[in-house]
């Protein structure tokens, strides 16, 4: 497929961008506890720029300390952060990409432990918040002075972004954060009149535009997905205010912490590809501003189609570039892209307070990369699920000769009734698994003919490592019964909520399974290791990470 629209250059507010691929703002927790840039943070963003992305938008940073909504949130509320931000921008520019940063204020959903006091908001409490834990905020209401200070601090933060060298600044006006609270009839008790709300936000935007010389993008909610929330009609009514205030682009997202399903903010497996594209299309029909589409626009075909149809001018590929940082380059060069499953492992690890992680990419951050061994080895792999194939691919890339034996070429998890707590997107899971097989072939892995159970004669001697990746089975042949139980529980409201609980999920999917063989495979002279579920039944992310680490270890210990 040709991607002529996706890889044509374009511009935002006069800033030329090499293609239409945007990395949207996503929390990594790679900053220091005080918000300073770290080498790991620089490496993460630089790698996505190296991978061909056109515009890299750095994660949300609050213009006020009282607006921080997560631990290790990137800082921009003081001039002391400028040198670190400047080094980050330089690393992105070095790879040919443009750099943006998102300014976002938590408002009523700011994290009290980060603030040292009550958050400021446009609504009084109680406000439910869920981050590393669920709690209730009782915010302090803005008054006239604190609203003015809010504007001043946004202007100062934008000035710092410009001084650091960023090409674009984005305001986060969606997902229930402060600017979304200020525009909302449901959450704004300070400015209850719609015209007053629109005028205030337009004034904030105008003062930023007047103060800095770089373009301003505004992240707008197409739909909040709860009865009293913003609708696309509300956003269309606000659009002329943004245009008149001097905004250079709009990014159309959706969802809210109050949504019937808050996970729609970062839509997981059960949602269709391009879930917010219809809202983007409606906004694009009403404005001449560049529109950035987001929301499961993670496959090249969906991205190209959105641009070709004229529904958007840019596409934000978020989790797709977590899964494969070279998504853009590989797509342009017609190479295999590591598929994002939309399983939201990345979201869960981030919300648990940990650094960003990915189920299919064990090297999201440089802290995950082990040192490679130097001596070439011959490695024999039994089992070709994600763990076995990952081990084979990474071993081949590390310079080892690899032979894989698999009972079949199917991934059992793709047929399971649930995956990571969601109804599986089987088509996407099959694409990911097929892609792993292609990666193995491209890496030069030797693959046994289908159905072969034993290695050929030349692979029975002089073997350095035997990797047992044959997975796990349910104790006492309980597998069919457990699968039926999961299907039944997933269809009844109360048990369905129970199925979301970590303890029940863990019992049914992990605790009731044992490694397929407790006895290691023995080949004279070879070290035997167990990887993935063959070592310890668990989540895909753990299996893939385990396989990657073993593939690059110089000494694979007996297990």
Coordinates of C-alpha atoms in Angstrom, one line a residue:
X1 CA 0.0 0.0 0.0
X2 CA 1.2 3.5 -0.8
X3 CA 1.1 6.1 1.9
X4 CA 1.3 9.3 -0.1
X5 CA -0.7 11.4 2.3
X6 CA 0.9 10.1 5.4
X7 CA 4.4 11.0 4.3
X8 CA 3.8 14.3 2.5
X9 CA 5.1 17.3 4.3
X10 CA 2.8 19.9 5.9
X11 CA 2.9 22.7 8.4
X12 CA 1.3 24.1 11.6
X13 CA 1.4 27.8 11.9
X14 CA 4.3 28.2 9.5
X15 CA 6.4 25.4 11.1
X16 CA 7.2 22.9 8.4
X17 CA 6.8 19.2 9.4
X18 CA 8.3 16.4 7.4
X19 CA 5.3 14.2 7.5
X20 CA 1.8 13.8 9.0
X21 CA 2.8 11.5 11.9
X22 CA 2.5 13.0 15.4
X23 CA 3.6 11.4 18.6
X24 CA 0.9 12.7 21.0
X25 CA 1.7 13.6 24.6
X26 CA 1.8 10.5 26.8
X27 CA 3.0 10.2 30.4
X28 CA 6.3 8.2 30.7
X29 CA 7.2 8.8 34.4
X30 CA 10.8 9.1 33.2
X31 CA 11.4 12.6 34.7
X32 CA 12.9 13.0 38.2
X33 CA 10.6 13.2 41.2
X34 CA 11.0 17.0 41.0
X35 CA 10.3 17.1 37.2
X36 CA 13.8 17.4 35.7
X37 CA 14.6 15.9 32.3
X38 CA 16.6 12.7 32.6
X39 CA 18.8 10.8 30.0
X40 CA 16.1 8.1 29.8
X41 CA 13.5 10.7 29.0
X42 CA 15.7 12.2 26.3
X43 CA 16.5 8.8 24.8
X44 CA 12.8 7.8 24.7
X45 CA 11.8 10.9 22.7
X46 CA 14.9 10.9 20.5
X47 CA 14.2 7.3 19.5
X48 CA 10.7 8.1 18.2
X49 CA 12.2 11.1 16.3
X50 CA 14.9 8.8 14.9
X51 CA 12.1 6.4 13.9
X52 CA 10.7 9.0 11.5
X53 CA 7.9 10.8 13.4
X54 CA 7.2 14.2 12.1
X55 CA 6.1 16.1 15.2
X56 CA 7.0 14.8 18.7
X57 CA 4.8 16.3 21.4
X58 CA 6.4 15.8 24.8
X59 CA 4.3 14.8 27.7
X60 CA 2.0 17.0 29.8
X61 CA 3.7 19.5 32.0
X62 CA 1.7 21.7 34.4
X63 CA 2.2 25.5 34.2
X64 CA 1.6 25.6 38.0
X65 CA 3.0 23.4 40.7
X66 CA -0.6 23.2 42.0
X67 CA -1.7 21.6 38.7
X68 CA 0.5 18.5 38.8
X69 CA -1.6 15.4 38.5
X70 CA 1.1 12.6 38.6
X71 CA 4.3 11.7 40.2
X72 CA 7.4 12.4 38.2
X73 CA 5.5 14.8 36.0
X74 CA 7.8 16.9 33.7
X75 CA 8.3 20.4 35.1
X76 CA 7.9 23.7 33.2
X77 CA 6.6 25.9 36.1
X78 CA 10.0 27.4 36.7
X79 CA 13.0 28.7 34.7
X80 CA 15.2 26.1 36.3
X81 CA 13.7 23.5 34.0
X82 CA 14.7 25.3 30.8
X83 CA 18.2 23.8 30.4
X84 CA 17.0 20.3 30.7
X85 CA 14.1 20.9 28.3
X86 CA 16.6 22.5 25.9
X87 CA 18.7 19.3 25.8
X88 CA 15.5 17.3 25.1
X89 CA 14.5 19.6 22.2
X90 CA 18.0 19.4 20.7
X91 CA 17.9 15.5 20.8
X92 CA 14.6 15.6 18.9
X93 CA 15.8 18.1 16.4
X94 CA 18.9 16.1 15.8
X95 CA 16.8 13.4 14.3
X96 CA 14.9 15.7 11.9
X97 CA 11.6 15.9 13.8
X98 CA 9.8 18.9 15.2
X99 CA 9.3 19.2 18.9
X100 CA 6.2 20.2 20.8
X101 CA 5.2 20.2 24.5
X102 CA 1.8 19.9 26.1
X103 CA 0.8 22.3 28.9
X104 CA -1.8 20.7 31.1
X105 CA -3.2 21.6 34.5
X106 CA -4.9 18.9 36.6
X107 CA -7.3 21.3 38.3
X108 CA -9.7 19.3 40.5
X109 CA -7.8 16.1 39.5
X110 CA -4.4 17.3 40.5
X111 CA -2.5 15.0 42.9
X112 CA -2.5 16.3 46.5
X113 CA 0.7 14.5 47.3
X114 CA 2.4 16.5 44.6
X115 CA 0.9 19.8 45.6
X116 CA 1.3 19.9 49.4
X117 CA -2.2 21.1 49.7
X118 CA -5.6 21.3 48.1
X119 CA -5.9 21.6 44.4
X120 CA -7.4 24.7 42.7
X121 CA -10.4 24.1 40.5
X122 CA -13.5 25.6 39.0
X123 CA -15.7 23.2 41.0
X124 CA -15.9 22.4 44.7
X125 CA -15.5 18.8 45.8
X126 CA -16.0 16.0 46.1
X127 CA -14.1 15.0 42.9
X128 CA -13.2 11.3 42.5
X129 CA -9.7 10.8 41.2
X130 CA -7.9 7.6 40.2
X131 CA -4.2 7.4 39.7
X132 CA -1.9 5.1 41.7
X133 CA -4.9 4.9 44.1
X134 CA -8.5 6.0 44.1
X135 CA -9.3 9.0 46.3
X136 CA -11.5 12.0 46.5
X137 CA -10.4 15.6 46.1
X138 CA -12.0 18.6 47.8
X139 CA -10.7 21.5 45.7
X140 CA -10.4 25.1 46.6
X141 CA -12.4 27.3 44.2
X142 CA -10.7 29.8 41.9
X143 CA -11.4 33.5 42.6
X144 CA -10.7 36.4 40.3
X145 CA -7.0 36.7 41.4
X146 CA -6.2 33.1 41.1
X147 CA -7.8 32.9 37.6
X148 CA -5.6 35.8 36.5
X149 CA -2.6 34.0 38.0
X150 CA -3.5 30.9 36.1
X151 CA -3.4 32.9 32.8
X152 CA 0.0 34.5 33.8
X153 CA 1.5 31.1 34.6
X154 CA 0.3 29.6 31.3
X155 CA 1.9 32.5 29.4
X156 CA 5.2 32.0 31.4
X157 CA 5.2 28.3 30.7
X158 CA 4.7 28.9 27.0
X159 CA 7.6 31.4 27.1
X160 CA 9.8 28.8 28.7
X161 CA 8.8 26.3 26.0
X162 CA 9.8 28.8 23.3
X163 CA 13.1 29.6 25.1
X164 CA 13.9 25.9 25.3
X165 CA 13.5 25.6 21.5
X166 CA 10.1 23.9 21.2
X167 CA 8.5 24.5 17.8
X168 CA 4.9 24.1 19.0
X169 CA 3.0 24.4 22.3
X170 CA -0.2 22.4 22.9
X171 CA -2.8 23.2 25.5
X172 CA -4.7 20.2 27.0
X173 CA -8.3 21.1 26.9
X174 CA -9.9 17.7 27.3
X175 CA -10.1 14.5 29.4
X176 CA -11.4 16.4 32.5
X177 CA -8.3 18.4 33.2
X178 CA -8.5 22.0 34.2
X179 CA -9.2 23.7 30.8
X180 CA -11.9 21.0 30.2
X181 CA -13.3 21.8 33.6
X182 CA -13.4 25.5 32.8
X183 CA -15.3 25.0 29.5
X184 CA -17.8 22.5 31.1
X185 CA -21.2 23.5 32.3
X186 CA -21.1 20.5 34.6
X187 CA -17.8 21.3 36.3
X188 CA -17.4 25.1 36.1
X189 CA -19.0 26.7 39.2
X190 CA -16.9 29.9 38.8
X191 CA -18.1 30.8 35.3
X192 CA -21.5 29.3 35.0
X193 CA -22.4 31.1 31.7
X194 CA -21.3 29.5 28.5
X195 CA -20.2 32.8 26.9
X196 CA -18.2 33.7 29.9
X197 CA -16.4 30.3 29.9
X198 CA -15.6 30.6 26.2
X199 CA -14.4 34.2 26.5
X200 CA -12.1 33.3 29.4
X201 CA -10.4 30.4 27.6
X202 CA -10.2 32.5 24.4
X203 CA -8.5 35.2 26.4
X204 CA -6.0 32.8 27.9
X205 CA -5.2 31.5 24.4
X206 CA -4.9 35.0 23.0
X207 CA -2.5 36.1 25.7
X208 CA -0.3 33.1 25.0
X209 CA -0.3 33.7 21.3
X210 CA 0.5 37.4 21.8
X211 CA 3.4 36.5 24.1
X212 CA 5.3 33.9 22.1
X213 CA 6.4 33.4 18.5
X214 CA 5.6 29.7 18.2
X215 CA 2.3 28.1 17.1
X216 CA -0.3 27.0 19.6
X217 CA -2.3 23.8 19.3
X218 CA -5.4 23.1 21.4
X219 CA -6.5 19.6 22.4
X220 CA -10.3 19.6 22.2
X221 CA -12.8 17.0 23.4
X222 CA -15.0 15.7 20.6
X223 CA -17.2 13.9 23.1
X224 CA -17.0 13.4 26.9
X225 CA -19.2 10.2 26.8
X226 CA -21.3 11.0 29.9
X227 CA -24.7 12.7 30.0
X228 CA -23.7 16.1 31.4
X229 CA -20.4 16.3 29.5
X230 CA -19.2 18.1 26.4
X231 CA -20.6 17.0 23.0
X232 CA -19.1 17.6 19.6
X233 CA -21.7 20.3 19.1
X234 CA -20.3 22.1 22.2
X235 CA -16.8 21.8 20.8
X236 CA -18.0 23.2 17.4
X237 CA -19.6 26.1 19.2
X238 CA -16.2 26.8 20.9
X239 CA -14.2 26.4 17.7
X240 CA -14.7 30.0 16.4
X241 CA -13.4 31.4 19.7
X242 CA -10.2 29.4 19.3
X243 CA -9.8 30.5 15.7
X244 CA -10.3 34.2 16.6
X245 CA -7.8 33.9 19.5
X246 CA -5.1 32.7 17.2
X247 CA -4.8 28.9 17.6
X248 CA -2.8 27.3 14.8
X249 CA -4.2 23.7 15.1
X250 CA -6.7 21.6 17.0
X251 CA -6.2 18.0 18.2
X252 CA -9.6 16.2 18.5
X253 CA -9.7 13.5 21.3
X254 CA -12.5 12.2 23.5
X255 CA -13.4 10.7 26.9
X256 CA -13.4 12.0 30.4
X257 CA -12.7 10.8 33.9
X258 CA -16.5 10.8 34.3
X259 CA -17.2 8.9 31.2
X260 CA -19.4 5.8 31.5
X261 CA -16.2 4.0 30.6
X262 CA -13.2 6.3 31.5
X263 CA -10.9 4.0 29.6
X264 CA -12.2 5.4 26.4
X265 CA -9.8 8.3 27.0
X266 CA -7.1 5.8 25.8
X267 CA -9.4 3.4 24.0
X268 CA -8.4 -0.3 24.6
X269 CA -9.1 -3.4 22.6
X270 CA -12.9 -3.5 22.6
X271 CA -13.1 -0.1 20.8
X272 CA -12.9 0.2 17.0
X273 CA -9.9 1.7 15.2
X274 CA -10.2 5.4 14.7
X275 CA -12.9 5.7 17.5
X276 CA -12.7 9.6 17.5
X277 CA -12.3 10.0 13.7
X278 CA -15.9 11.0 13.3
X279 CA -15.5 13.9 15.7
X280 CA -12.3 14.9 13.9
X281 CA -14.2 14.9 10.6
X282 CA -16.9 17.1 11.9
X283 CA -14.4 19.6 13.3
X284 CA -12.4 19.6 10.0
X285 CA -15.6 20.4 8.1
X286 CA -16.0 23.6 10.2
X287 CA -12.4 24.9 10.2
X288 CA -9.5 25.8 8.0
X289 CA -7.1 25.0 10.9
X290 CA -5.0 21.9 10.7
X291 CA -6.7 19.0 12.6
X292 CA -4.8 16.3 14.4
X293 CA -6.8 13.0 14.7
X294 CA -6.2 10.6 17.6
X295 CA -7.7 7.5 19.1
X296 CA -6.6 4.1 17.9
X297 CA -5.2 5.5 14.7
X298 CA -2.4 2.9 15.1
X299 CA -2.3 1.1 11.8
X300 CA -0.9 2.7 8.7
X301 CA -4.0 1.9 6.7
X302 CA -6.3 3.7 9.1
X303 CA -4.0 6.7 9.3
X304 CA -3.6 7.0 5.5
X305 CA -7.4 6.7 5.0
X306 CA -8.2 9.4 7.5
X307 CA -5.8 11.8 5.7
X308 CA -7.0 10.7 2.2
X309 CA -10.6 11.3 3.1
X310 CA -9.8 14.8 4.3
X311 CA -11.0 14.1 7.9
X312 CA -7.7 15.3 9.3
X313 CA -4.4 16.9 8.4
X314 CA -2.2 15.0 10.9
X315 CA -2.6 11.6 12.7
X316 CA -1.4 11.1 16.3
X317 CA 0.0 7.6 16.6
X318 CA 0.6 7.1 20.3
X319 CA 0.6 3.6 21.6
X320 CA 1.7 2.5 18.1
X321 CA 5.0 4.3 18.6
X322 CA 5.3 2.9 22.1
X323 CA 5.1 -0.6 20.6
X324 CA 7.4 0.3 17.7
X325 CA 9.4 3.5 18.0
X326 CA 10.2 3.3 14.3
X327 CA 6.6 3.0 13.2
X328 CA 6.9 5.9 10.8
X329 CA 10.2 4.9 9.1
X330 CA 9.1 1.2 8.8
X331 CA 5.8 2.2 7.3
X332 CA 7.3 4.5 4.8
X333 CA 9.9 1.8 3.8
X334 CA 7.2 -0.9 3.7
X335 CA 8.8 -2.9 6.5
X336 CA 7.2 -5.0 9.2
X337 CA 5.8 -2.8 12.1
X338 CA 5.5 -4.3 15.6
X339 CA 1.7 -4.2 16.1
X340 CA 0.2 -2.4 19.1
X341 CA -2.4 -4.6 20.7
X342 CA -4.3 -1.8 22.4
X343 CA -4.1 -4.0 25.5
X344 CA -3.3 -0.9 27.6
X345 CA -0.5 -2.5 29.6
X346 CA 1.2 0.8 29.1
X347 CA -1.6 2.7 30.8
X348 CA -1.8 0.2 33.7
X349 CA 1.9 0.4 34.5
X350 CA 1.9 4.2 34.3
X351 CA -1.2 4.4 36.5
X352 CA 0.4 2.1 39.0
X353 CA 3.2 4.6 39.5
X354 CA 5.8 2.8 37.4
X355 CA 7.7 3.9 34.3
X356 CA 6.0 3.4 31.0
X357 CA 6.1 -0.2 29.8
X358 CA 4.7 -2.2 26.8
X359 CA 3.5 -5.7 26.4
X360 CA 5.1 -6.2 23.0
X361 CA 8.1 -3.9 23.2
X362 CA 10.5 -4.8 26.1
X363 CA 12.8 -1.8 25.3
X364 CA 10.4 1.1 25.7
X365 CA 13.0 2.8 27.9
X366 CA 16.8 2.4 27.8
X367 CA 16.7 1.1 31.4
X368 CA 15.4 -2.2 30.0
X369 CA 18.3 -2.8 27.6
X370 CA 20.9 -5.4 28.9
X371 CA 24.4 -5.6 27.6
X372 CA 24.8 -8.0 24.7
X373 CA 27.1 -11.0 24.7
X374 CA 30.0 -11.2 22.3
X375 CA 30.5 -14.8 21.4
X376 CA 28.2 -16.2 18.7
X377 CA 26.2 -19.2 19.8
X378 CA 23.9 -21.9 18.3
X379 CA 20.5 -21.7 20.0
X380 CA 17.7 -24.2 19.7
X381 CA 14.2 -22.9 20.7
X382 CA 11.2 -25.2 21.5
X383 CA 8.0 -23.3 21.3
X384 CA 6.9 -20.4 19.1
X385 CA 4.5 -18.2 21.1
X386 CA 5.4 -14.6 21.6
X387 CA 8.1 -15.5 24.1
X388 CA 9.8 -18.1 21.9
X389 CA 9.7 -15.9 18.8
X390 CA 10.9 -12.9 20.7
X391 CA 13.8 -14.9 22.0
X392 CA 14.6 -16.2 18.6
X393 CA 14.4 -12.8 16.9
X394 CA 16.5 -11.0 19.5
X395 CA 19.0 -13.8 19.6
X396 CA 19.4 -13.6 15.8
X397 CA 19.8 -9.9 16.0
X398 CA 22.5 -10.4 18.7
X399 CA 24.5 -12.4 16.2
X400 CA 23.5 -16.0 17.2
X401 CA 22.3 -18.8 14.9
X402 CA 18.8 -19.9 15.9
X403 CA 16.6 -22.8 15.1
X404 CA 12.9 -22.8 16.1
X405 CA 10.7 -25.9 16.6
X406 CA 6.9 -25.3 17.1
X407 CA 4.0 -27.7 17.4
X408 CA 2.0 -25.3 15.4
X409 CA 1.9 -21.6 14.3
X410 CA -1.0 -20.4 16.4
X411 CA -1.1 -18.2 19.4
X412 CA -3.5 -19.7 22.0
X413 CA -4.1 -16.4 23.7
X414 CA -5.7 -15.0 20.6
X415 CA -8.6 -17.5 21.0
X416 CA -9.0 -16.9 24.8
X417 CA -12.3 -15.3 26.0
X418 CA -10.3 -12.4 27.7
X419 CA -7.0 -10.7 27.2
X420 CA -5.6 -8.3 29.8
X421 CA -9.1 -8.0 31.1
X422 CA -10.6 -7.0 27.8
X423 CA -12.6 -8.8 25.1
X424 CA -9.8 -9.7 22.7
X425 CA -9.3 -7.9 19.4
X426 CA -8.5 -11.2 17.6
X427 CA -7.7 -9.6 14.3
X428 CA -5.1 -7.3 15.8
X429 CA -3.6 -10.1 17.9
X430 CA -3.2 -12.3 14.8
X431 CA -1.6 -9.4 13.0
X432 CA 0.9 -9.0 15.8
X433 CA 1.7 -12.7 15.9
X434 CA 2.0 -13.0 12.2
X435 CA 4.3 -10.0 12.3
X436 CA 6.5 -11.8 14.8
X437 CA 6.9 -14.7 12.4
X438 CA 7.9 -12.3 9.7
X439 CA 10.4 -10.7 12.0
X440 CA 11.9 -14.1 12.7
X441 CA 12.2 -14.9 8.9
X442 CA 13.7 -11.4 8.2
X443 CA 16.2 -11.9 11.1
X444 CA 17.5 -15.1 9.6
X445 CA 16.0 -17.5 12.1
X446 CA 15.9 -21.1 10.9
X447 CA 12.3 -22.5 11.3
X448 CA 11.4 -26.2 11.4
X449 CA 8.7 -27.4 9.0
X450 CA 5.3 -27.3 10.6
X451 CA 4.6 -30.4 12.6
X452 CA 8.2 -31.3 13.1
X453 CA 8.8 -32.2 16.8
X454 CA 12.6 -32.9 16.8
X455 CA 15.6 -31.0 15.5
X456 CA 17.3 -32.2 12.4
X457 CA 20.6 -34.1 12.8
X458 CA 22.8 -31.0 12.3
X459 CA 20.9 -29.3 15.2
X460 CA 21.4 -32.1 17.7
X461 CA 25.1 -31.4 18.4
X462 CA 27.2 -28.4 19.1
X463 CA 24.3 -26.5 20.6
X464 CA 25.1 -23.8 23.2
X465 CA 21.6 -23.0 24.5
X466 CA 18.3 -24.8 24.5
X467 CA 15.3 -22.5 25.2
X468 CA 12.2 -24.1 26.5
X469 CA 9.3 -21.8 25.5
X470 CA 6.5 -24.3 25.3
X471 CA 4.2 -22.4 27.6
X472 CA 1.9 -23.6 30.3
X473 CA -1.2 -25.7 30.7
X474 CA -4.1 -25.7 33.1
X475 CA -3.8 -28.2 36.0
X476 CA -6.0 -31.3 35.7
X477 CA -7.1 -30.4 32.2
X478 CA -9.2 -27.5 33.6
X479 CA -8.6 -25.3 30.6
X480 CA -12.0 -25.8 28.8
X481 CA -13.9 -25.4 32.1
X482 CA -12.0 -22.2 33.0
X483 CA -12.6 -20.7 29.5
X484 CA -16.4 -21.4 29.8
X485 CA -16.4 -19.9 33.3
X486 CA -14.7 -16.7 32.0
X487 CA -17.2 -16.4 29.2
X488 CA -20.1 -16.7 31.5
X489 CA -18.8 -14.4 34.1
X490 CA -17.9 -11.8 31.5
X491 CA -21.6 -11.5 30.3
X492 CA -23.2 -10.9 33.7
X493 CA -22.9 -7.3 35.2
X494 CA -21.7 -8.0 38.7
X495 CA -19.4 -10.9 37.8
X496 CA -18.2 -8.9 34.9
X497 CA -16.9 -6.3 37.4
X498 CA -15.3 -9.1 39.4
X499 CA -13.5 -10.2 36.2
X500 CA -11.8 -6.8 36.1
X501 CA -10.3 -7.4 39.6
X502 CA -6.6 -8.3 39.5
X503 CA -7.0 -11.2 42.1
X504 CA -9.6 -13.1 40.1
X505 CA -7.9 -12.5 36.8
X506 CA -4.6 -13.8 38.3
X507 CA -6.2 -16.9 39.8
X508 CA -8.0 -17.9 36.6
X509 CA -5.3 -17.1 34.1
X510 CA -2.1 -17.7 36.0
X511 CA -2.4 -19.6 39.3
X512 CA -4.3 -22.5 37.8
X513 CA -1.6 -23.0 35.1
X514 CA 1.6 -24.9 35.3
X515 CA 4.6 -24.9 33.0
X516 CA 4.0 -27.5 30.3
X517 CA 6.9 -29.5 31.4
X518 CA 8.7 -29.3 34.7
X519 CA 11.6 -31.3 33.3
X520 CA 14.0 -29.3 31.2
X521 CA 14.9 -30.4 27.7
X522 CA 18.3 -32.0 27.7
X523 CA 20.8 -31.9 24.8
X524 CA 24.4 -32.9 25.7
X525 CA 26.7 -29.9 26.1
X526 CA 23.9 -27.3 26.0
X527 CA 22.6 -25.1 28.7
X528 CA 18.8 -25.3 29.1
X529 CA 16.7 -22.3 30.0
X530 CA 13.0 -21.8 30.4
X531 CA 11.4 -18.6 29.2
X532 CA 8.0 -17.0 29.4
X533 CA 5.1 -19.2 30.7
X534 CA 7.4 -22.2 30.6
X535 CA 9.2 -20.6 33.5
X536 CA 6.4 -18.8 35.2
X537 CA 2.8 -18.4 33.9
X538 CA 2.0 -14.7 33.7
X539 CA 1.2 -11.8 31.4
X540 CA 2.4 -11.4 27.9
X541 CA 4.5 -8.4 28.9
X542 CA 6.5 -10.4 31.5
X543 CA 7.0 -13.3 29.0
X544 CA 8.2 -11.0 26.2
X545 CA 10.5 -9.1 28.5
X546 CA 11.9 -12.3 30.0
X547 CA 12.6 -13.6 26.5
X548 CA 14.4 -10.4 25.5
X549 CA 16.6 -10.3 28.5
X550 CA 17.6 -14.0 28.0
X551 CA 18.3 -13.4 24.3
X552 CA 20.8 -10.6 25.0
X553 CA 22.5 -12.1 28.2
X554 CA 26.0 -13.2 27.7
X555 CA 25.7 -16.1 30.2
X556 CA 22.3 -17.9 30.3
X557 CA 22.2 -19.6 33.6
X558 CA 20.7 -23.1 34.1
X559 CA 17.1 -22.9 35.3

